[in-house]
PDB file of C-alpha atoms in Angstrom:
ATOM      1  CA  MET A   1       2.618 -18.019  16.422  1.00 69.00           C
ATOM      2  CA  THR A   2       2.579 -15.944  19.200  1.00 76.00           C
ATOM      3  CA  HIS A   3      -0.898 -16.995  21.205  1.00 72.00           C
ATOM      4  CA  THR A   4      -3.393 -14.468  20.721  1.00 75.00           C
ATOM      5  CA  TYR A   5      -7.208 -14.614  21.606  1.00 74.00           C
ATOM      6  CA  GLU A   6      -7.807 -13.755  18.530  1.00 76.00           C
ATOM      7  CA  THR A   7     -11.031 -16.296  18.677  1.00 83.00           C
ATOM      8  CA  LEU A   8     -10.258 -17.043  14.708  1.00 91.00           C
ATOM      9  CA  PRO A   9      -8.414 -20.758  14.274  1.00 93.00           C
ATOM     10  CA  ASP A  10      -4.731 -20.998  14.019  1.00 93.00           C
ATOM     11  CA  ASN A  11      -4.730 -21.937  10.456  1.00 94.00           C
ATOM     12  CA  VAL A  12      -7.183 -19.280   9.416  1.00 96.00           C
ATOM     13  CA  LYS A  13      -4.645 -16.811  11.597  1.00 95.00           C
ATOM     14  CA  LEU A  14      -1.392 -17.774   9.606  1.00 96.00           C
ATOM     15  CA  TYR A  15      -3.528 -18.097   6.571  1.00 97.00           C
ATOM     16  CA  SER A  16      -4.489 -14.528   7.046  1.00 97.00           C
ATOM     17  CA  ALA A  17      -1.223 -13.207   8.050  1.00 98.00           C
ATOM     18  CA  GLN A  18       0.610 -14.172   4.962  1.00 98.00           C
ATOM     19  CA  GLU A  19      -2.415 -12.597   2.763  1.00 98.00           C
ATOM     20  CA  MET A  20      -1.698  -9.646   4.751  1.00 98.00           C
ATOM     21  CA  GLN A  21       2.511 -10.076   4.819  1.00 98.00           C
ATOM     22  CA  LYS A  22       1.676  -9.500   1.409  1.00 98.00           C
ATOM     23  CA  VAL A  23       0.572  -6.375   1.319  1.00 98.00           C
ATOM     24  CA  LEU A  24       2.634  -5.398   3.949  1.00 98.00           C
ATOM     25  CA  TYR A  25       6.160  -5.499   2.065  1.00 98.00           C
ATOM     26  CA  CYS A  26       4.470  -3.724  -1.376  1.00 98.00           C
ATOM     27  CA  ALA A  27       2.694  -1.573   0.983  1.00 98.00           C
ATOM     28  CA  ILE A  28       5.537  -0.238   2.293  1.00 98.00           C
ATOM     29  CA  ASP A  29       7.881  -0.261  -0.761  1.00 98.00           C
ATOM     30  CA  LEU A  30       5.040   2.123  -1.972  1.00 98.00           C
ATOM     31  CA  ASN A  31       5.400   4.046   0.359  1.00 98.00           C
ATOM     32  CA  MET A  32       9.172   5.059  -0.306  1.00 97.00           C
ATOM     33  CA  GLN A  33       8.683   5.256  -4.289  1.00 97.00           C
ATOM     34  CA  ILE A  34       6.291   7.833  -3.179  1.00 97.00           C
ATOM     35  CA  LYS A  35       8.838   9.561  -1.359  1.00 95.00           C
ATOM     36  CA  GLU A  36      11.185   9.040  -4.091  1.00 94.00           C
ATOM     37  CA  SER A  37       9.043  10.310  -6.381  1.00 93.00           C
ATOM     38  CA  HIS A  38       8.111  13.473  -3.927  1.00 88.00           C
ATOM     39  CA  TRP A  39      12.369  14.379  -3.666  1.00 90.00           C
ATOM     40  CA  SER A  40      12.581  14.182  -7.101  1.00 89.00           C
ATOM     41  CA  MET A  41      10.174  15.570  -9.378  1.00 88.00           C
ATOM     42  CA  HIS A  42      10.064  18.787 -10.101  1.00 86.00           C
ATOM     43  CA  GLY A  43       7.979  21.774 -12.502  1.00 83.00           C
ATOM     44  CA  ARG A  44       5.497  23.766 -13.049  1.00 82.00           C
ATOM     45  CA  GLU A  45       3.070  21.803 -10.867  1.00 84.00           C
ATOM     46  CA  PHE A  46       4.870  20.921  -8.347  1.00 87.00           C
ATOM     47  CA  LEU A  47       3.466  22.043  -4.987  1.00 89.00           C
ATOM     48  CA  SER A  48       0.027  20.928  -5.710  1.00 89.00           C
ATOM     49  CA  VAL A  49       1.397  16.806  -6.935  1.00 92.00           C
ATOM     50  CA  HIS A  50       3.987  17.274  -3.242  1.00 91.00           C
ATOM     51  CA  ARG A  51       1.205  18.290  -1.330  1.00 93.00           C
ATOM     52  CA  LEU A  52      -0.897  16.167  -3.086  1.00 94.00           C
ATOM     53  CA  PHE A  53       1.955  12.762  -2.678  1.00 95.00           C
ATOM     54  CA  ASP A  54       2.735  13.978   1.345  1.00 95.00           C
ATOM     55  CA  GLU A  55      -1.097  13.412   1.491  1.00 95.00           C
ATOM     56  CA  VAL A  56      -0.737   9.531  -0.957  1.00 97.00           C
ATOM     57  CA  ALA A  57       1.908   9.171   2.164  1.00 97.00           C
ATOM     58  CA  GLU A  58       0.656   9.507   5.598  1.00 97.00           C
ATOM     59  CA  THR A  59      -2.451   7.891   3.781  1.00 97.00           C
ATOM     60  CA  VAL A  60      -0.336   4.374   3.045  1.00 98.00           C
ATOM     61  CA  GLU A  61       1.603   4.400   6.124  1.00 98.00           C
ATOM     62  CA  ASP A  62      -1.005   4.853   8.131  1.00 98.00           C
ATOM     63  CA  THR A  63      -2.624   1.869   5.743  1.00 98.00           C
ATOM     64  CA  ILE A  64       1.486   0.493   6.970  1.00 98.00           C
ATOM     65  CA  ASP A  65       0.878   0.586  10.627  1.00 98.00           C
ATOM     66  CA  ASP A  66      -2.637  -1.423  10.728  1.00 98.00           C
ATOM     67  CA  ILE A  67      -1.606  -3.861   8.347  1.00 98.00           C
ATOM     68  CA  ALA A  68       1.287  -4.484  10.738  1.00 98.00           C
ATOM     69  CA  GLU A  69      -0.962  -4.532  14.039  1.00 97.00           C
ATOM     70  CA  ARG A  70      -3.250  -6.951  11.843  1.00 97.00           C
ATOM     71  CA  ILE A  71      -0.986  -9.566  11.582  1.00 97.00           C
ATOM     72  CA  ALA A  72       0.208  -8.759  15.215  1.00 96.00           C
ATOM     73  CA  GLN A  73      -3.030  -9.483  16.550  1.00 95.00           C
ATOM     74  CA  LEU A  74      -3.214 -12.589  14.708  1.00 96.00           C
ATOM     75  CA  GLY A  75      -0.251 -14.231  16.172  1.00 95.00           C
ATOM     76  CA  ARG A  76       3.108 -13.416  13.935  1.00 96.00           C
ATOM     77  CA  LYS A  77       5.072 -10.787  13.488  1.00 97.00           C
ATOM     78  CA  PRO A  78       5.130  -8.308  10.896  1.00 98.00           C
ATOM     79  CA  GLU A  79       7.766  -8.020   8.784  1.00 98.00           C
ATOM     80  CA  GLY A  80       8.507  -4.266   7.279  1.00 97.00           C
ATOM     81  CA  THR A  81      13.355  -3.945   7.142  1.00 97.00           C
ATOM     82  CA  LEU A  82      13.613  -2.227   4.123  1.00 95.00           C
ATOM     83  CA  GLN A  83      16.077  -5.003   3.886  1.00 97.00           C
ATOM     84  CA  THR A  84      12.899  -7.585   3.967  1.00 98.00           C
ATOM     85  CA  VAL A  85      11.409  -5.637   2.052  1.00 98.00           C
ATOM     86  CA  ALA A  86      13.342  -5.027  -1.098  1.00 96.00           C
ATOM     87  CA  SER A  87      13.644  -8.686  -0.796  1.00 98.00           C
ATOM     88  CA  LYS A  88      10.647 -10.373  -0.551  1.00 98.00           C
ATOM     89  CA  SER A  89       7.902  -6.806  -1.958  1.00 98.00           C
ATOM     90  CA  THR A  90       6.354  -7.962  -5.750  1.00 98.00           C
ATOM     91  CA  LEU A  91       6.299  -3.998  -7.120  1.00 98.00           C
ATOM     92  CA  PRO A  92       8.495  -3.183  -9.137  1.00 97.00           C
ATOM     93  CA  ALA A  93      10.665  -1.580  -8.292  1.00 96.00           C
ATOM     94  CA  TYR A  94      11.033   2.513  -8.555  1.00 96.00           C
ATOM     95  CA  PRO A  95      12.688   3.693 -11.928  1.00 95.00           C
ATOM     96  CA  THR A  96      15.553   6.844 -11.618  1.00 88.00           C
ATOM     97  CA  SER A  97      15.884   7.863 -15.148  1.00 91.00           C
ATOM     98  CA  LEU A  98      12.148  10.032 -14.837  1.00 91.00           C
ATOM     99  CA  ASN A  99      12.256  13.790 -15.647  1.00 85.00           C
ATOM    100  CA  SER A 100       8.361  15.431 -15.718  1.00 90.00           C
ATOM    101  CA  ILE A 101       5.962  15.361 -13.240  1.00 92.00           C
ATOM    102  CA  ASP A 102       3.486  13.079 -15.834  1.00 93.00           C
ATOM    103  CA  GLU A 103       6.087  10.952 -15.856  1.00 94.00           C
ATOM    104  CA  HIS A 104       6.141  10.448 -11.533  1.00 94.00           C
ATOM    105  CA  ILE A 105       2.000  10.982 -11.845  1.00 95.00           C
ATOM    106  CA  GLU A 106       1.711   8.040 -14.189  1.00 95.00           C
ATOM    107  CA  VAL A 107       4.078   5.762 -11.841  1.00 96.00           C
ATOM    108  CA  ILE A 108       3.226   6.335  -9.427  1.00 97.00           C
ATOM    109  CA  SER A 109      -0.345   6.070 -10.028  1.00 96.00           C
ATOM    110  CA  GLN A 110       0.480   2.123 -11.658  1.00 96.00           C
ATOM    111  CA  ARG A 111       2.118   1.160  -8.375  1.00 98.00           C
ATOM    112  CA  MET A 112      -0.726   1.725  -6.274  1.00 98.00           C
ATOM    113  CA  THR A 113      -3.011   0.081  -8.145  1.00 97.00           C
ATOM    114  CA  PHE A 114      -0.648  -2.619  -8.151  1.00 98.00           C
ATOM    115  CA  VAL A 115      -0.894  -2.144  -4.483  1.00 98.00           C
ATOM    116  CA  THR A 116      -4.902  -2.242  -4.956  1.00 98.00           C
ATOM    117  CA  SER A 117      -4.710  -5.228  -7.424  1.00 98.00           C
ATOM    118  CA  LEU A 118      -2.963  -7.291  -4.572  1.00 98.00           C
ATOM    119  CA  ALA A 119      -5.014  -5.964  -1.683  1.00 98.00           C
ATOM    120  CA  LEU A 120      -8.530  -6.683  -4.071  1.00 98.00           C
ATOM    121  CA  GLN A 121      -7.026 -10.294  -4.060  1.00 98.00           C
ATOM    122  CA  ALA A 122      -6.213 -10.866   0.060  1.00 98.00           C
ATOM    123  CA  ILE A 123      -9.525  -9.855   0.676  1.00 98.00           C
ATOM    124  CA  ALA A 124     -10.663 -12.467  -1.178  1.00 98.00           C
ATOM    125  CA  ASN A 125      -8.735 -15.027  -0.054  1.00 97.00           C
ATOM    126  CA  MET A 126      -9.185 -13.930   2.921  1.00 97.00           C
ATOM    127  CA  GLU A 127     -13.421 -14.131   2.821  1.00 97.00           C
ATOM    128  CA  GLU A 128     -12.971 -17.856   1.489  1.00 96.00           C
ATOM    129  CA  ASN A 129     -11.582 -18.489   4.382  1.00 95.00           C
ATOM    130  CA  LYS A 130     -13.224 -16.751   6.648  1.00 95.00           C
ATOM    131  CA  ASP A 131     -11.607 -14.046   8.535  1.00 97.00           C
ATOM    132  CA  PRO A 132     -14.183 -11.155   8.452  1.00 97.00           C
ATOM    133  CA  VAL A 133     -12.081  -8.692  10.958  1.00 97.00           C
ATOM    134  CA  SER A 134      -9.025  -9.420   8.445  1.00 98.00           C
ATOM    135  CA  VAL A 135     -11.546  -9.006   5.030  1.00 98.00           C
ATOM    136  CA  ASP A 136     -12.654  -5.389   7.418  1.00 98.00           C
ATOM    137  CA  LEU A 137      -9.336  -3.724   7.798  1.00 98.00           C
ATOM    138  CA  LEU A 138      -8.089  -4.201   4.230  1.00 98.00           C
ATOM    139  CA  THR A 139     -10.804  -3.345   2.728  1.00 98.00           C
ATOM    140  CA  ALA A 140     -11.280  -0.452   4.730  1.00 98.00           C
ATOM    141  CA  ARG A 141      -7.758   0.857   3.333  1.00 97.00           C
ATOM    142  CA  THR A 142      -8.142   0.273   0.057  1.00 97.00           C
ATOM    143  CA  ARG A 143     -11.016   1.700  -0.723  1.00 97.00           C
ATOM    144  CA  GLU A 144      -8.395   5.124   0.324  1.00 96.00           C
ATOM    145  CA  LEU A 145      -5.556   3.398  -1.600  1.00 96.00           C
ATOM    146  CA  ASP A 146      -7.966   3.702  -4.627  1.00 96.00           C
ATOM    147  CA  LYS A 147      -9.634   7.530  -3.597  1.00 96.00           C
ATOM    148  CA  LEU A 148      -6.273   8.719  -3.837  1.00 96.00           C
ATOM    149  CA  THR A 149      -4.786   6.664  -6.878  1.00 96.00           C
ATOM    150  CA  TRP A 150      -7.908   8.827  -8.733  1.00 95.00           C
ATOM    151  CA  LEU A 151      -6.896  11.765  -7.256  1.00 94.00           C
ATOM    152  CA  VAL A 152      -3.286  10.924  -8.284  1.00 95.00           C
ATOM    153  CA  GLU A 153      -4.606  10.124 -12.120  1.00 93.00           C
ATOM    154  CA  SER A 154      -6.490  12.971 -12.403  1.00 92.00           C
ATOM    155  CA  HIS A 155      -3.415  15.145 -12.116  1.00 88.00           C
ATOM    156  CA  LEU A 156      -2.213  13.157 -15.633  1.00 87.00           C
ATOM    157  CA  PRO A 157      -3.500  15.813 -18.940  1.00 82.00           C
ATOM    158  CA  GLY A 158      -6.678  14.556 -21.076  1.00 75.00           C
ATOM    159  CA  ARG A 159      -8.043  11.985 -18.398  1.00 61.00           C
ATOM    160  CA  LYS A 160     -11.522  13.462 -17.485  1.00 57.00           C
TER     161      LYS A 160
END
């Protein structure tokens, strides 16, 4: 670990950095899956969903940046190269055979929920380990992702 003036005990900093890193891998993967979907969808509601996915990708990018910076504040080097993310992300792979906008929306909704669930588990773990700053940061970012998941899935037919 790199020395930082963060006041948490070293074992707490290490634990939180590891929890945040798991989320970071999946958030970077999620961002790439959103962009893949954004680039490859087509259909009647293309423009509105395309714009929504731009907004979602921007929020995920901000989340990635915040998480990576917190990892660095905790004295660890954030790992975010595509090669590392590809080998360490637990997010399911993006299907390459999607045809309709609804299929893209469904998959992105599922992937966003996966990352939110992973973040909620990390929050619970870090809360138990007494790192309120990391908990607060991840809670705020997760709240935004959760809201955007609702906005994305509201585009699916039959949702009320």
